[in-house]
Amino acid sequence: QVQMQESGGGSVQAGGSLRLSCTASGLTFDVYNMGWFRQAPGKEREGVSCIKWDNSLTYYADSVKGRFTISRDNAKNTLYLQMNNLKPEDTAMYICAAGGSCSGSWTGFADWGQGTQVTVSS
């Protein structure tokens, strides 16, 4: 049974930083592409960033380029998202996912965590 647990969310002021983590179990982590998605109230879920299984490629949504950095530690089965210069529009539930295509299509992600809330105040 695949389980993914996010942590690291919280409330920060605009310009602040947070580091999200996602620890996975029940899957061979180091062969899966991993991604971060977010969903704000009343909005559709959107892709934020993804990273290939071997760290050879990362991809970012335009809205977070230059501010967010995705990384992974395959030895720890853990995915990270460093978020700097946070803006109020970054407020959302952040969810990690496994197995999809690391490209702008954001498709194929089959396993999902429950999410961690990020709230950015102005």
mmCIF file of C-alpha atoms in Angstrom:
data_model
loop_
_atom_site.group_PDB
_atom_site.id
_atom_site.type_symbol
_atom_site.label_atom_id
_atom_site.label_comp_id
_atom_site.label_asym_id
_atom_site.label_seq_id
_atom_site.Cartn_x
_atom_site.Cartn_y
_atom_site.Cartn_z
ATOM 1 C CA GLN A 1 0.000 0.000 0.000
ATOM 2 C CA VAL A 2 1.456 3.306 -1.109
ATOM 3 C CA GLN A 3 1.490 6.050 1.489
ATOM 4 C CA MET A 4 2.802 9.571 1.122
ATOM 5 C CA GLN A 5 2.920 11.997 4.005
ATOM 6 C CA GLU A 6 3.523 15.699 3.539
ATOM 7 C CA SER A 7 4.792 18.023 6.239
ATOM 8 C CA GLY A 8 6.256 21.483 6.630
ATOM 9 C CA GLY A 9 3.291 23.640 5.803
ATOM 10 C CA GLY A 10 2.264 26.588 7.910
ATOM 11 C CA SER A 11 1.429 30.271 7.979
ATOM 12 C CA VAL A 12 3.984 32.853 6.905
ATOM 13 C CA GLN A 13 4.031 36.455 5.822
ATOM 14 C CA ALA A 14 4.668 37.446 2.246
ATOM 15 C CA GLY A 15 8.353 37.206 1.437
ATOM 16 C CA GLY A 16 8.869 34.360 3.844
ATOM 17 C CA SER A 17 10.021 30.798 3.213
ATOM 18 C CA LEU A 18 8.871 27.280 3.934
ATOM 19 C CA ARG A 19 10.282 23.861 3.165
ATOM 20 C CA LEU A 20 7.845 21.088 2.465
ATOM 21 C CA SER A 21 8.681 17.405 2.760
ATOM 22 C CA CYS A 22 6.933 14.323 1.447
ATOM 23 C CA THR A 23 7.962 10.921 2.727
ATOM 24 C CA ALA A 24 6.798 7.928 0.715
ATOM 25 C CA SER A 25 6.417 4.269 1.575
ATOM 26 C CA GLY A 26 5.084 1.215 -0.215
ATOM 27 C CA LEU A 27 6.688 2.072 -3.533
ATOM 28 C CA THR A 28 10.100 1.890 -5.095
ATOM 29 C CA PHE A 29 10.698 5.584 -4.652
ATOM 30 C CA ASP A 30 13.869 5.847 -6.676
ATOM 31 C CA VAL A 31 12.219 4.774 -9.943
ATOM 32 C CA TYR A 32 9.296 7.193 -9.749
ATOM 33 C CA ASN A 33 9.067 10.712 -11.030
ATOM 34 C CA MET A 34 7.654 12.863 -8.241
ATOM 35 C CA GLY A 35 5.628 16.018 -8.288
ATOM 36 C CA TRP A 36 4.162 18.768 -6.146
ATOM 37 C CA PHE A 37 0.680 20.069 -6.842
ATOM 38 C CA ARG A 38 -1.440 22.659 -5.080
ATOM 39 C CA GLN A 39 -5.102 23.427 -4.750
ATOM 40 C CA ALA A 40 -6.570 26.642 -3.448
ATOM 41 C CA PRO A 41 -10.183 26.929 -2.270
ATOM 42 C CA GLY A 42 -12.516 27.212 -5.237
ATOM 43 C CA LYS A 43 -9.761 26.532 -7.735
ATOM 44 C CA GLU A 44 -8.640 23.515 -9.687
ATOM 45 C CA ARG A 45 -5.576 21.586 -8.663
ATOM 46 C CA GLU A 46 -2.466 22.770 -10.501
ATOM 47 C CA GLY A 47 0.981 21.380 -11.026
ATOM 48 C CA VAL A 48 3.760 23.237 -9.237
ATOM 49 C CA SER A 49 6.944 21.290 -9.838
ATOM 50 C CA CYS A 50 8.203 17.835 -10.665
ATOM 51 C CA ILE A 51 11.487 15.955 -10.624
ATOM 52 C CA LYS A 52 12.576 12.887 -12.531
ATOM 53 C CA TRP A 53 13.404 9.692 -10.704
ATOM 54 C CA ASP A 54 17.144 10.140 -11.247
ATOM 55 C CA ASN A 55 17.317 13.901 -10.556
ATOM 56 C CA SER A 56 18.129 14.485 -14.218
ATOM 57 C CA LEU A 57 15.281 16.918 -14.846
ATOM 58 C CA THR A 58 13.169 19.342 -12.910
ATOM 59 C CA TYR A 59 10.167 21.298 -14.128
ATOM 60 C CA TYR A 60 8.405 24.310 -12.657
ATOM 61 C CA ALA A 61 5.169 26.114 -13.307
ATOM 62 C CA ASP A 62 5.808 29.640 -14.520
ATOM 63 C CA SER A 63 4.210 31.068 -11.392
ATOM 64 C CA VAL A 64 6.900 29.606 -9.122
ATOM 65 C CA LYS A 65 10.018 29.673 -11.295
ATOM 66 C CA GLY A 66 12.914 31.320 -9.540
ATOM 67 C CA ARG A 67 11.228 31.073 -6.132
ATOM 68 C CA PHE A 68 10.661 27.348 -5.553
ATOM 69 C CA THR A 69 13.197 24.524 -5.716
ATOM 70 C CA ILE A 70 12.287 20.845 -5.861
ATOM 71 C CA SER A 71 14.681 18.147 -4.712
ATOM 72 C CA ARG A 72 14.656 14.556 -3.576
ATOM 73 C CA ASP A 73 16.664 12.199 -1.416
ATOM 74 C CA ASN A 74 16.163 8.722 -2.779
ATOM 75 C CA ALA A 75 17.998 7.168 0.154
ATOM 76 C CA LYS A 76 15.352 8.638 2.478
ATOM 77 C CA ASN A 77 12.344 8.165 0.159
ATOM 78 C CA THR A 78 11.691 11.868 0.585
ATOM 79 C CA LEU A 79 10.712 14.676 -1.742
ATOM 80 C CA TYR A 80 11.236 18.338 -0.859
ATOM 81 C CA LEU A 81 9.975 21.714 -1.996
ATOM 82 C CA GLN A 82 11.869 24.789 -0.864
ATOM 83 C CA MET A 83 9.607 27.790 -1.238
ATOM 84 C CA ASN A 84 11.139 31.265 -1.009
ATOM 85 C CA ASN A 85 9.706 34.730 -1.479
ATOM 86 C CA LEU A 86 6.228 33.411 -0.846
ATOM 87 C CA LYS A 87 3.268 35.424 -2.084
ATOM 88 C CA PRO A 88 -0.365 35.459 -0.927
ATOM 89 C CA GLU A 89 -1.327 33.762 -4.187
ATOM 90 C CA ASP A 90 0.776 30.760 -3.143
ATOM 91 C CA THR A 91 -1.794 30.014 -0.420
ATOM 92 C CA ALA A 92 -3.081 26.483 -1.057
ATOM 93 C CA MET A 93 -3.005 22.865 0.022
ATOM 94 C CA TYR A 94 0.237 21.404 -1.274
ATOM 95 C CA ILE A 95 0.098 17.772 -2.295
ATOM 96 C CA CYS A 96 2.831 15.409 -3.408
ATOM 97 C CA ALA A 97 2.263 12.769 -6.052
ATOM 98 C CA ALA A 98 4.139 9.900 -7.635
ATOM 99 C CA GLY A 99 4.473 8.268 -10.990
ATOM 100 C CA GLY A 100 3.627 10.897 -13.553
ATOM 101 C CA SER A 101 5.314 12.525 -16.495
ATOM 102 C CA CYS A 102 7.728 15.250 -15.502
ATOM 103 C CA SER A 103 6.685 17.761 -18.085
ATOM 104 C CA GLY A 104 4.139 20.484 -18.483
ATOM 105 C CA SER A 105 1.388 17.945 -19.039
ATOM 106 C CA TRP A 106 1.207 17.019 -15.329
ATOM 107 C CA THR A 107 -0.359 13.684 -16.299
ATOM 108 C CA GLY A 108 -0.029 10.150 -15.052
ATOM 109 C CA PHE A 109 0.387 10.783 -11.340
ATOM 110 C CA ALA A 110 -1.366 7.858 -9.709
ATOM 111 C CA ASP A 111 -0.484 8.046 -6.032
ATOM 112 C CA TRP A 112 -1.239 11.104 -3.924
ATOM 113 C CA GLY A 113 -0.680 12.362 -0.423
ATOM 114 C CA GLN A 114 -3.242 14.161 1.727
ATOM 115 C CA GLY A 115 -1.541 17.512 1.551
ATOM 116 C CA THR A 116 -0.130 20.167 3.840
ATOM 117 C CA GLN A 117 -1.613 23.649 4.080
ATOM 118 C CA VAL A 118 0.403 26.729 3.206
ATOM 119 C CA THR A 119 -1.044 30.134 4.063
ATOM 120 C CA VAL A 120 0.719 33.332 3.066
ATOM 121 C CA SER A 121 -0.503 36.619 4.461
ATOM 122 C CA SER A 122 0.188 40.049 2.994
#
